[in-house]
Short mmCIF file of C-alpha atoms in Angstrom, two decimals:
data_model
loop_
_atom_site.label_atom_id
_atom_site.label_comp_id
_atom_site.label_asym_id
_atom_site.label_seq_id
_atom_site.Cartn_x
_atom_site.Cartn_y
_atom_site.Cartn_z
CA MET A 12 -34.07 6.34 -14.87
CA LYS A 13 -33.08 7.58 -18.31
CA SER A 14 -33.66 11.18 -19.27
CA LEU A 15 -35.41 12.08 -22.51
CA GLN A 16 -32.05 13.24 -23.81
CA PHE A 17 -30.45 9.87 -23.10
CA LEU A 18 -33.33 8.04 -24.75
CA SER A 19 -32.82 10.25 -27.80
CA ALA A 20 -29.09 9.42 -27.77
CA GLU A 21 -29.91 5.70 -27.67
CA ALA A 22 -32.26 6.09 -30.61
CA PHE A 23 -29.58 8.00 -32.55
CA VAL A 24 -26.80 5.42 -32.05
CA SER A 25 -29.05 2.35 -32.41
CA ASP A 26 -28.79 2.75 -36.19
CA ALA A 27 -25.00 2.50 -36.52
CA GLU A 28 -24.87 3.42 -40.21
CA PHE A 29 -27.04 6.51 -39.71
CA ALA A 30 -25.11 7.60 -36.59
CA ARG A 31 -21.71 7.27 -38.25
CA LYS A 32 -22.81 9.33 -41.24
CA ASN A 33 -24.16 12.14 -39.09
CA LEU A 34 -21.55 12.47 -36.32
CA GLY A 35 -20.12 15.49 -38.10
CA SER A 36 -23.35 17.37 -37.46
CA VAL A 37 -23.51 16.61 -33.73
CA ALA A 38 -22.71 19.34 -31.19
CA HIS A 39 -19.45 18.66 -29.39
CA ASN A 40 -21.02 18.67 -25.93
CA LEU A 41 -23.23 15.71 -26.91
CA PHE A 42 -20.32 13.36 -27.60
CA PRO A 43 -20.08 12.13 -23.96
CA LEU A 44 -23.82 11.36 -23.97
CA LEU A 45 -23.58 9.46 -27.25
CA PHE A 46 -20.54 7.56 -26.01
CA LYS A 47 -22.33 6.21 -22.92
CA ALA A 48 -25.40 5.31 -24.98
CA SER A 49 -23.21 3.50 -27.53
CA TYR A 50 -21.38 1.64 -24.77
CA LEU A 51 -24.65 0.53 -23.22
CA LEU A 52 -25.88 -0.81 -26.57
CA GLU A 53 -22.42 -2.19 -27.52
CA GLN A 54 -22.38 -0.29 -30.81
CA ARG A 55 -18.74 -0.97 -31.64
CA GLU A 56 -18.61 1.00 -34.93
CA VAL A 57 -20.21 4.08 -33.35
CA ILE A 58 -17.87 3.89 -30.33
CA HIS A 59 -14.87 3.72 -32.67
CA ASP A 60 -15.99 6.72 -34.70
CA LEU A 61 -16.87 8.78 -31.61
CA VAL A 62 -13.35 8.32 -30.24
CA GLU A 63 -11.74 8.77 -33.66
CA THR A 64 -13.42 12.18 -34.03
CA TRP A 65 -13.43 13.15 -30.34
CA PRO A 66 -13.71 16.96 -30.27
CA LEU A 67 -12.92 17.59 -26.59
CA ALA A 68 -9.63 17.95 -24.73
CA ASP A 69 -10.31 15.10 -22.28
CA PHE A 70 -11.53 11.52 -22.59
CA ASN A 71 -12.03 10.07 -19.12
CA ILE A 72 -13.70 6.68 -19.46
CA GLY A 73 -14.55 6.42 -15.77
CA LYS A 74 -16.47 9.68 -15.80
CA LEU A 75 -18.06 9.01 -19.18
CA LEU A 76 -19.41 5.63 -18.07
CA GLY A 77 -20.09 6.50 -14.44
CA THR A 78 -23.25 7.93 -12.91
CA THR A 79 -24.46 10.87 -14.99
CA VAL A 80 -27.46 13.21 -14.86
CA ASP A 81 -29.00 11.63 -17.94
CA TYR A 82 -28.49 8.00 -16.88
CA GLN A 83 -27.65 7.10 -13.27
CA GLU A 84 -26.43 3.53 -13.90
CA ASP A 85 -22.67 3.13 -13.60
CA LEU A 86 -21.29 1.27 -16.63
CA SER A 87 -17.62 1.57 -15.65
CA HIS A 88 -17.68 -1.99 -14.27
CA ARG A 89 -18.43 -3.32 -17.77
CA ARG A 90 -15.02 -4.26 -19.13
CA CYS A 91 -16.69 -5.27 -22.38
CA SER A 92 -14.12 -6.51 -24.89
CA VAL A 93 -16.09 -5.29 -27.91
CA CYS A 94 -16.48 -1.76 -26.52
CA LEU A 95 -12.98 -1.36 -25.09
CA GLU A 96 -11.28 -2.61 -28.25
CA SER A 97 -13.34 -0.12 -30.25
CA CYS A 98 -12.28 2.67 -27.88
CA LEU A 99 -8.59 1.89 -28.25
CA THR A 100 -8.61 1.37 -32.01
CA GLY A 101 -10.59 4.59 -32.30
CA LEU A 102 -7.83 6.32 -30.34
CA ARG A 103 -5.20 4.92 -32.71
CA ASP A 104 -7.15 6.17 -35.73
CA TYR A 105 -7.63 9.57 -34.08
CA VAL A 106 -3.89 10.02 -34.46
CA LEU A 107 -3.55 8.51 -37.92
CA ASN A 108 -6.59 9.98 -39.68
CA HIS A 109 -8.11 13.41 -40.26
CA PRO A 110 -5.12 15.47 -41.40
CA SER A 111 -6.48 18.87 -40.34
CA PRO A 112 -4.67 19.95 -37.15
CA CYS A 113 -7.49 22.25 -36.04
CA VAL A 114 -9.67 19.32 -34.97
CA LYS A 115 -6.94 17.70 -32.84
CA ARG A 116 -7.89 18.95 -29.38
CA LEU A 117 -7.52 15.73 -27.39
CA LYS A 118 -4.75 15.93 -24.77
CA VAL A 119 -5.56 13.41 -22.03
CA VAL A 120 -7.14 9.94 -22.20
CA ASP A 121 -7.81 8.37 -18.81
CA LEU A 122 -8.44 4.60 -18.90
CA THR A 123 -7.97 4.04 -15.17
CA GLY A 124 -11.67 4.25 -14.30
CA ILE A 125 -12.53 0.77 -15.64
CA LYS A 126 -13.50 -1.53 -12.76
CA ASP A 127 -12.57 -5.20 -13.02
CA VAL A 128 -15.46 -7.00 -11.30
CA GLU A 129 -16.56 -10.63 -11.37
CA VAL A 130 -20.08 -10.36 -12.83
CA GLN A 131 -20.30 -8.90 -16.33
CA LEU A 132 -23.62 -7.61 -17.60
CA CYS A 133 -22.61 -6.83 -21.17
CA GLU A 134 -24.40 -8.86 -23.84
CA CYS A 135 -21.26 -10.16 -25.56
CA LYS A 136 -20.02 -11.69 -22.25
CA LYS A 137 -16.45 -11.19 -23.48
CA THR A 138 -14.25 -9.16 -21.19
CA MET A 139 -11.01 -7.26 -21.59
CA GLY A 140 -9.16 -7.18 -18.30
CA ARG A 141 -6.24 -5.10 -17.18
CA TRP A 142 -3.62 -7.43 -18.67
CA ALA A 143 -5.34 -7.47 -22.08
CA ARG A 144 -5.81 -3.68 -22.04
CA THR A 145 -2.10 -3.32 -21.33
CA LYS A 146 -1.24 -5.58 -24.25
CA LEU A 147 -3.63 -3.94 -26.72
CA LEU A 148 -2.60 -0.37 -25.91
CA SER A 149 1.09 -1.29 -26.26
CA LYS A 150 0.40 -3.00 -29.59
CA LEU A 151 -1.54 0.01 -30.91
CA CYS A 152 1.18 2.46 -29.85
CA LEU A 153 3.74 0.47 -31.84
CA GLU A 154 1.35 0.28 -34.81
CA VAL A 155 1.04 4.08 -34.77
CA LEU A 156 4.83 4.44 -34.81
CA VAL A 157 5.25 1.98 -37.68
CA HIS A 158 2.52 3.69 -39.71
CA LEU A 159 4.00 7.15 -39.19
CA GLN A 160 7.43 5.94 -40.22
CA GLN A 161 6.24 4.06 -43.31
CA THR A 162 3.85 6.66 -44.75
CA GLN A 163 4.25 10.22 -45.90
CA CYS A 164 2.38 11.81 -42.98
CA LYS A 165 1.90 15.55 -42.63
CA PRO A 166 4.37 17.13 -40.16
CA HIS A 167 1.65 17.98 -37.64
CA ALA A 168 0.95 14.27 -37.11
CA PHE A 169 4.25 14.04 -35.22
CA GLU A 170 3.28 17.05 -33.09
CA ILE A 171 0.21 15.36 -31.61
CA SER A 172 0.81 14.43 -27.98
CA ILE A 173 -1.84 12.60 -25.99
CA ASP A 174 -1.20 11.36 -22.44
CA VAL A 175 -2.89 7.97 -22.00
CA LEU A 176 -3.31 7.22 -18.30
CA ILE A 177 -3.53 3.48 -17.65
CA ASP A 178 -3.01 0.80 -14.98
CA LEU A 179 -0.37 -1.49 -16.49
CA PHE A 180 -0.28 -5.22 -15.76
CA VAL A 181 2.89 -6.95 -16.95
CA THR A 182 3.83 -10.64 -16.97
CA GLU A 183 6.40 -12.63 -18.95
CA ARG A 184 3.83 -13.16 -21.71
CA ASN A 185 3.30 -9.46 -22.56
CA TYR A 186 6.62 -8.09 -21.26
CA GLU A 187 8.44 -7.65 -24.59
CA LEU A 188 5.53 -5.79 -26.19
CA VAL A 189 5.03 -3.44 -23.24
CA ALA A 190 8.76 -2.78 -22.88
CA GLN A 191 9.03 -1.85 -26.57
CA ALA A 192 6.07 0.51 -26.31
CA LEU A 193 7.52 2.22 -23.23
CA LEU A 194 10.96 2.50 -24.87
CA GLN A 195 9.42 4.25 -27.88
CA LYS A 196 7.15 6.49 -25.80
CA ARG A 197 8.97 9.73 -26.58
CA TYR A 198 8.47 9.24 -30.33
CA CYS A 199 4.84 8.13 -30.23
CA PRO A 200 1.91 10.59 -30.23
CA LEU A 201 0.19 8.29 -27.72
CA LYS A 202 2.16 8.66 -24.48
CA ILE A 203 1.61 5.76 -22.09
CA CYS A 204 1.40 7.25 -18.58
CA CYS A 205 1.44 4.46 -16.00
CA VAL A 206 -0.30 5.48 -12.76
CA ALA A 207 -0.60 1.95 -11.38
CA PHE A 208 1.69 -1.00 -12.10
CA ARG A 209 1.20 -4.71 -11.36
CA ALA A 210 3.93 -7.27 -11.95
CA ASP A 211 3.33 -11.00 -11.75
CA ASN A 212 5.21 -13.99 -13.12
CA LEU A 213 8.14 -11.80 -14.11
CA ALA A 214 11.89 -12.32 -13.78
CA LEU A 215 13.44 -9.92 -11.28
CA GLN A 216 15.81 -8.38 -13.84
CA LYS A 217 12.90 -7.63 -16.19
CA PHE A 218 10.89 -6.11 -13.34
CA PHE A 219 13.71 -3.71 -12.45
CA TYR A 220 14.13 -2.75 -16.10
CA ILE A 221 10.49 -2.11 -16.92
CA ILE A 222 9.63 -0.28 -13.71
CA LYS A 223 12.18 2.37 -14.67
CA LEU A 224 10.61 2.68 -18.13
CA THR A 225 7.18 3.45 -16.63
CA ASP A 226 8.37 6.81 -15.26
CA PRO A 227 8.12 6.09 -11.49
CA SER A 228 7.52 9.78 -10.76
CA LEU A 229 3.92 9.28 -11.96
CA LEU A 230 3.28 5.99 -10.17
CA ARG A 231 0.56 5.98 -7.49
CA LYS A 232 0.15 2.23 -6.99
CA LEU A 233 2.73 -0.57 -7.19
CA GLU A 234 1.78 -4.25 -6.90
CA VAL A 235 4.55 -6.81 -7.00
CA VAL A 236 2.86 -10.14 -6.48
CA HIS A 237 3.09 -13.92 -6.57
CA ASN A 238 5.84 -15.05 -8.94
CA VAL A 239 8.24 -12.14 -8.65
CA ARG A 240 11.05 -13.27 -6.36
CA LEU A 241 11.54 -9.95 -4.60
CA GLU A 242 13.43 -10.27 -1.31
CA MET A 243 14.53 -7.69 1.23
CA GLU A 244 17.87 -6.91 -0.42
CA HIS A 245 16.15 -6.39 -3.78
CA LEU A 246 13.61 -4.08 -2.18
CA GLN A 247 16.42 -2.00 -0.69
CA ILE A 248 18.05 -1.71 -4.13
CA LEU A 249 14.72 -0.72 -5.66
CA PHE A 250 14.11 2.04 -3.12
CA ASN A 251 17.70 3.27 -3.28
CA SER A 252 17.73 3.52 -7.07
CA ILE A 253 14.18 4.73 -7.80
CA HIS A 254 12.17 7.55 -6.25
CA PHE A 255 8.39 7.19 -5.98
CA PRO A 256 7.15 10.67 -4.97
CA LEU A 257 3.45 10.00 -5.62
CA LEU A 258 3.23 6.37 -4.48
CA MET A 259 0.09 5.83 -2.38
CA SER A 260 -0.26 2.03 -2.41
CA LEU A 261 2.43 -0.67 -2.15
CA THR A 262 1.87 -4.42 -2.32
CA LEU A 263 4.84 -6.75 -1.88
CA PRO A 264 5.03 -10.46 -2.75
CA ALA A 265 4.86 -13.22 -0.17
CA ARG A 266 8.01 -13.76 1.89
CA THR A 267 9.65 -10.47 0.93
CA PHE A 268 10.57 -10.21 4.60
CA ASN A 269 11.68 -13.11 6.78
CA VAL A 270 12.97 -11.88 10.13
CA ARG A 271 13.65 -15.39 11.43
CA ARG A 272 16.98 -15.42 9.66
CA LEU A 273 18.05 -11.77 10.00
CA THR A 274 21.70 -10.95 10.45
CA ALA A 275 22.99 -7.62 11.80
CA THR A 276 23.33 -6.46 8.20
CA ASP A 277 19.74 -7.46 7.52
CA GLU A 278 18.55 -5.50 10.57
CA LEU A 279 20.23 -2.42 9.14
CA MET A 280 18.65 -3.16 5.78
CA LEU A 281 15.21 -3.37 7.41
CA THR A 282 15.76 -0.01 9.06
CA THR A 283 16.83 1.50 5.73
CA ILE A 284 13.73 0.15 3.98
CA GLY A 285 11.53 1.63 6.71
CA LYS A 286 13.19 5.03 6.26
CA LYS A 287 12.81 4.83 2.47
CA MET A 288 9.11 4.09 2.86
CA GLY A 289 8.94 7.03 5.26
CA GLU A 290 10.16 9.26 2.44
CA MET A 291 7.11 8.24 0.37
CA THR A 292 4.96 10.99 1.82
CA GLN A 293 1.83 9.88 -0.06
CA LEU A 294 1.95 6.23 1.03
CA THR A 295 -1.34 5.27 2.72
CA GLU A 296 -1.84 1.63 1.63
CA LEU A 297 0.55 -1.21 2.43
CA SER A 298 0.24 -4.96 1.87
CA LEU A 299 2.87 -7.28 3.39
CA ALA A 300 0.92 -10.55 3.33
CA PHE A 301 2.79 -13.80 4.06
CA SER A 302 6.01 -12.12 5.11
CA ILE A 303 7.44 -13.05 8.52
CA LEU A 304 7.59 -9.83 10.51
CA THR A 305 7.61 -11.09 14.10
CA GLY A 306 8.64 -8.23 16.40
CA ARG A 307 9.61 -5.90 13.53
CA ILE A 308 6.39 -4.05 12.63
CA ARG A 309 7.44 -0.97 14.62
CA LYS A 310 10.80 -0.78 12.82
CA LEU A 311 9.09 -0.96 9.44
CA LEU A 312 6.09 1.32 10.01
CA SER A 313 7.20 3.92 12.56
CA PRO A 314 9.23 5.96 10.00
CA LEU A 315 6.07 6.57 7.90
CA LYS A 316 5.18 10.24 7.98
CA THR A 317 1.56 9.74 6.92
CA PRO A 318 -0.85 7.35 8.65
CA LEU A 319 -1.89 4.24 6.76
CA LYS A 320 -5.49 3.86 5.59
CA MET A 321 -5.07 0.27 4.42
CA LEU A 322 -2.87 -2.38 6.03
CA ASP A 323 -2.62 -6.06 5.09
CA VAL A 324 -0.45 -8.04 7.50
CA SER A 325 -2.18 -11.37 6.94
CA ASN A 326 -0.11 -14.44 7.84
CA CYS A 327 2.84 -12.31 8.98
CA SER A 328 3.44 -14.13 12.31
CA LEU A 329 2.88 -11.02 14.40
CA ASN A 330 3.55 -11.28 18.12
CA ASN A 331 2.04 -9.38 21.04
CA ALA A 332 4.57 -6.55 20.75
CA ASP A 333 3.57 -6.01 17.10
CA MET A 334 -0.12 -5.83 18.01
CA VAL A 335 0.59 -3.46 20.88
CA TYR A 336 2.41 -1.18 18.46
CA LEU A 337 -0.42 -1.31 15.91
CA ALA A 338 -3.09 -0.63 18.53
CA ASN A 339 -1.22 2.38 19.91
CA SER A 340 0.18 3.80 16.68
CA ILE A 341 -1.20 6.78 14.77
CA HIS A 342 -2.19 4.34 12.02
CA SER A 343 -4.87 2.74 14.21
CA TYR A 344 -6.99 5.91 14.06
CA HIS A 345 -6.99 6.07 10.26
CA LEU A 346 -7.33 2.45 9.11
CA GLU A 347 -10.18 2.07 6.63
CA ALA A 348 -9.17 -1.47 5.58
CA LEU A 349 -7.41 -4.02 7.80
CA ASP A 350 -6.44 -7.65 7.18
CA LEU A 351 -5.22 -9.66 10.19
CA SER A 352 -5.87 -13.11 8.70
CA GLY A 353 -3.79 -16.06 9.85
CA HIS A 354 -3.27 -14.82 13.42
CA ASN A 355 -4.73 -16.50 16.50
CA ILE A 356 -6.50 -13.38 17.72
CA PRO A 357 -8.59 -14.86 20.59
CA GLU A 358 -5.60 -16.59 22.20
CA LEU A 359 -2.64 -14.31 21.51
CA TYR A 360 -3.81 -10.72 21.75
CA PRO A 361 -7.53 -10.24 22.48
CA SER A 362 -7.15 -6.97 24.43
CA THR A 363 -4.92 -5.27 21.86
CA PHE A 364 -7.30 -6.40 19.11
CA PHE A 365 -10.16 -4.71 20.98
CA LYS A 366 -8.13 -1.55 21.31
CA LEU A 367 -7.11 -1.55 17.63
CA LEU A 368 -10.72 -1.90 16.48
CA SER A 369 -11.88 0.71 18.97
CA HIS A 370 -9.44 3.26 17.54
CA SER A 371 -10.21 2.48 13.90
CA SER A 372 -13.99 2.03 14.31
CA PRO A 373 -14.98 5.58 13.20
CA VAL A 374 -13.43 5.00 9.75
CA LEU A 375 -13.07 1.22 9.31
CA ARG A 376 -14.80 0.02 6.11
CA SER A 377 -13.23 -3.41 5.51
CA LEU A 378 -12.11 -6.04 8.01
CA VAL A 379 -10.66 -9.45 7.11
CA LEU A 380 -10.17 -12.09 9.84
CA GLU A 381 -9.72 -15.33 7.92
CA ASP A 382 -8.17 -18.38 9.65
CA CYS A 383 -7.97 -16.57 13.00
CA ASN A 384 -9.19 -19.51 15.15
CA ILE A 385 -12.39 -17.66 16.07
CA GLN A 386 -14.61 -20.30 17.70
CA ASP A 387 -18.13 -20.37 19.12
CA THR A 388 -16.91 -19.25 22.55
CA HIS A 389 -15.42 -16.10 20.99
CA VAL A 390 -18.49 -14.88 19.09
CA ASN A 391 -19.78 -12.62 21.88
CA MET A 392 -16.32 -11.10 22.20
CA LEU A 393 -16.26 -10.52 18.44
CA ILE A 394 -19.67 -8.85 18.53
CA VAL A 395 -18.53 -6.46 21.28
CA ALA A 396 -15.39 -5.63 19.26
CA LEU A 397 -17.39 -5.00 16.06
CA SER A 398 -20.22 -3.01 17.65
CA PRO A 399 -18.48 0.40 17.36
CA CYS A 400 -17.65 -0.25 13.68
CA GLN A 401 -20.76 1.41 12.31
CA LYS A 402 -19.11 2.27 8.97
CA LEU A 403 -18.09 -1.31 8.21
CA GLN A 404 -19.02 -2.25 4.64
CA GLU A 405 -17.14 -5.54 4.27
CA PHE A 406 -16.43 -8.32 6.75
CA LYS A 407 -14.64 -11.55 5.75
CA PHE A 408 -14.00 -14.36 8.23
CA LEU A 409 -13.55 -17.52 6.16
CA GLY A 410 -11.70 -20.49 7.66
CA ASN A 411 -12.81 -20.05 11.28
CA PRO A 412 -14.21 -23.09 13.18
CA LEU A 413 -17.71 -21.74 13.83
CA SER A 414 -20.88 -23.79 14.15
CA SER A 415 -24.12 -22.99 12.37
CA GLN A 416 -25.65 -21.74 15.65
CA ALA A 417 -22.74 -19.36 16.23
CA LEU A 418 -23.07 -18.06 12.65
CA LYS A 419 -26.78 -17.40 13.16
CA HIS A 420 -26.03 -15.46 16.33
CA LEU A 421 -23.34 -13.45 14.52
CA PHE A 422 -25.56 -12.76 11.50
CA THR A 423 -28.29 -11.42 13.78
CA PHE A 424 -25.78 -8.87 15.01
CA LEU A 425 -24.40 -8.09 11.54
CA CYS A 426 -27.87 -6.97 10.48
CA GLU A 427 -27.39 -4.03 12.85
CA LEU A 428 -24.35 -2.64 11.01
CA PRO A 429 -26.07 0.02 8.86
CA VAL A 430 -23.79 0.16 5.80
CA LEU A 431 -22.60 -3.45 5.66
CA LYS A 432 -22.71 -4.75 2.06
CA ASN A 433 -20.52 -7.85 1.81
CA VAL A 434 -20.00 -10.78 4.18
CA GLU A 435 -17.83 -13.84 3.51
CA PHE A 436 -18.51 -16.55 6.09
CA PRO A 437 -16.99 -20.02 6.59
CA VAL A 438 -18.61 -23.37 5.96
CA PRO A 439 -20.01 -24.26 9.42
CA LYS A 440 -17.84 -26.78 11.23
CA ASP A 441 -20.86 -29.06 11.76
CA CYS A 442 -20.95 -29.56 7.96
CA TYR A 443 -17.49 -31.17 8.05
CA PRO A 444 -16.54 -34.67 9.23
CA ILE A 445 -15.66 -34.82 12.91
CA ASP A 446 -11.97 -35.60 12.19
CA ILE A 447 -11.35 -32.31 10.28
CA THR A 448 -8.76 -30.04 11.89
CA TYR A 449 -8.29 -26.28 11.45
CA PRO A 450 -6.88 -24.57 9.50
CA ILE A 451 -8.34 -26.83 6.83
CA ASP A 452 -5.95 -27.78 4.03
CA ASP A 453 -6.97 -27.38 0.39
CA THR A 454 -7.47 -31.11 -0.14
CA SER A 455 -10.09 -31.26 2.65
CA LEU A 456 -11.75 -27.94 1.97
CA CYS A 457 -14.53 -29.41 -0.17
CA ARG A 458 -15.15 -32.45 2.06
CA PHE A 459 -18.32 -31.12 3.67
CA ASP A 460 -22.02 -31.93 3.52
CA HIS A 461 -23.08 -29.62 0.70
CA GLN A 462 -26.79 -30.22 1.24
CA LYS A 463 -26.52 -29.28 4.90
CA TYR A 464 -24.44 -26.21 4.03
CA ASP A 465 -27.06 -25.03 1.50
CA SER A 466 -29.76 -25.37 4.14
CA ILE A 467 -27.76 -23.35 6.69
CA ALA A 468 -26.82 -20.69 4.11
CA GLU A 469 -30.52 -20.33 3.34
CA GLU A 470 -31.26 -19.80 7.04
CA LEU A 471 -28.52 -17.16 7.30
CA ASN A 472 -29.90 -15.31 4.30
CA PHE A 473 -33.37 -15.53 5.84
CA ILE A 474 -32.01 -13.71 8.92
CA LEU A 475 -30.88 -10.92 6.60
CA LEU A 476 -34.22 -10.94 4.81
CA GLN A 477 -36.21 -10.70 8.06
CA ALA A 478 -34.13 -7.69 9.07
CA ASN A 479 -34.77 -6.02 5.68
CA ARG A 480 -31.09 -6.36 4.81
CA GLU A 481 -31.40 -7.68 1.27
CA ASP A 482 -28.62 -5.22 0.44
CA VAL A 483 -26.09 -7.48 2.19
CA LYS A 484 -24.42 -10.11 0.00
CA ALA A 485 -23.38 -13.18 2.00
CA SER A 486 -21.23 -15.88 0.40
CA THR A 487 -18.61 -18.58 1.02
CA PRO A 488 -15.90 -18.40 -1.68
CA LEU A 489 -14.01 -21.54 -0.70
CA PHE A 490 -10.78 -20.59 -2.45
CA GLY A 491 -10.82 -16.88 -1.62
CA SER A 492 -12.40 -13.78 -3.06
CA TYR A 493 -12.53 -13.09 -6.77
CA ASP A 494 -9.33 -11.56 -8.13
CA ALA A 495 -9.76 -10.23 -11.66
CA ALA A 496 -6.01 -10.12 -12.31
CA VAL A 497 -5.44 -13.73 -11.24
CA GLN A 498 -8.52 -14.88 -13.14
CA GLU A 499 -7.28 -13.25 -16.34
CA THR A 500 -3.79 -14.74 -16.19
CA ASN A 501 -4.48 -18.10 -14.51
CA ASP A 502 -3.36 -20.08 -17.58
CA GLU A 503 0.04 -18.40 -17.56
CA LEU A 504 0.42 -18.70 -13.79
CA GLY A 505 -0.59 -22.37 -13.90
CA ALA A 506 2.02 -23.08 -16.57
CA TYR A 507 4.63 -21.25 -14.48
CA LEU A 508 3.83 -23.34 -11.40
CA ILE A 509 4.07 -26.58 -13.37
CA LYS A 510 7.40 -25.46 -14.80
CA SER A 511 8.70 -24.56 -11.33
CA PHE A 512 7.55 -27.90 -9.93
CA LYS A 513 9.26 -29.73 -12.79
CA GLU A 514 12.52 -27.83 -12.25
CA THR A 515 12.40 -28.62 -8.52
CA LEU A 516 11.93 -32.32 -9.23
CA GLU A 517 14.84 -32.29 -11.72
CA LYS A 518 17.12 -30.64 -9.13
CA LEU A 519 16.06 -33.16 -6.52
CA THR A 520 16.68 -36.06 -8.92
CA THR A 521 20.12 -34.67 -9.79
CA SER A 522 21.02 -34.31 -6.10
CA LEU A 523 19.91 -37.85 -5.32
CA SER A 524 21.90 -39.18 -8.28
CA LYS A 525 25.05 -37.47 -7.01
CA MET A 526 24.53 -38.87 -3.52
CA SER A 527 24.17 -42.43 -4.85
#
């Protein structure tokens, strides 16, 4: 529902030429209202001019686009390229134009509230993701510096200082630009303040260099993923050389830890890393997916002084001792998100799994159990384990060998979870050829009867409909959930993988030639 005031704001900005001419006559407290109306209508010129003449001390895009009294719809999930580019160029021109210092009140710009979601509702259908926002802001900061150096600007232009809070996403392709912008930060009126940092497809030396440039004392979230070859010794060097006092969330790339080949020195290194993480007193989210941590979870997590709220130990080869530790640790009572994918839960540790869920059930919001060998005979056990989890909002269990009948039984139960919103379920095993084995490899993943699957999916959704649970979204993303960051950089990552494959083949050919 739009208020009369919001409708008036829409009418005002709908005529871009009129709005731009009359912004000088608008009361300062109406700028946020006009900004949201302009964003909704994708009025790029008006958005630019609103930011260029912003009269307030703060510009928080998440709050401006979020639910407001005048218009309840949240627009912060619209990463509209047209609107976001206009915002950032408007910010550049805020610094460069309007020579009078008395109108320069802006001190903080917060760009962290933009949500990168899969479905975009903006009319232009062009999006600007985190990587592109990183690139554009860095480019504009350097443009500001060049302009100030080349023109005869008034002295007060160099006195403007605006902290721009942003989640940076750096790969090889935008590394040089971002590094230059961070190096010149002290001289630029627009101060890039990195509160979250994601590195992918980046040489280790470049990662170490740029993470220091970000000012780690401000960092709340660090994601080192995929094609950054970070191993345990590198992690120890990172933690020994850099302090992260505000770090709340840490994601490490696959195979950072591999305890199958630990020496005595490595054991000491693991202990040191655990202690260093324990010094991060704000750390509440930890992702260690695809590391091999068999028997070492206690050593890594017990030094933490604050309980974890999110833990991803998918495909980490945990043994019974690890699960016993997790189920009995202080973390189990605080886990809001848990990923145990890739572990044979029904066979290896059913009782400790029950205990872990029982402890976390009052707060658990997200549970991921993909490729856990959950079969038809285990569904009743799963239902008993999930029954206390009345705050569960998300449940993902792709890759489990469940029949259509078992899924119907499970869905009937899931209707009873009051706040459940998202379910990701596997293709029923009776849709696959009889010779398919689990876990299903990528080449066989699509070899199922699509017509039969569609029919079963319709029946599952009908179960939700009969229970008046249209609010629950049920889907089967065959190749995993949507990842905005991967989607945005898939061309670069694909090229990297091809290059790596080519290099591997060349090394193999060279080795074979030497042998012959």
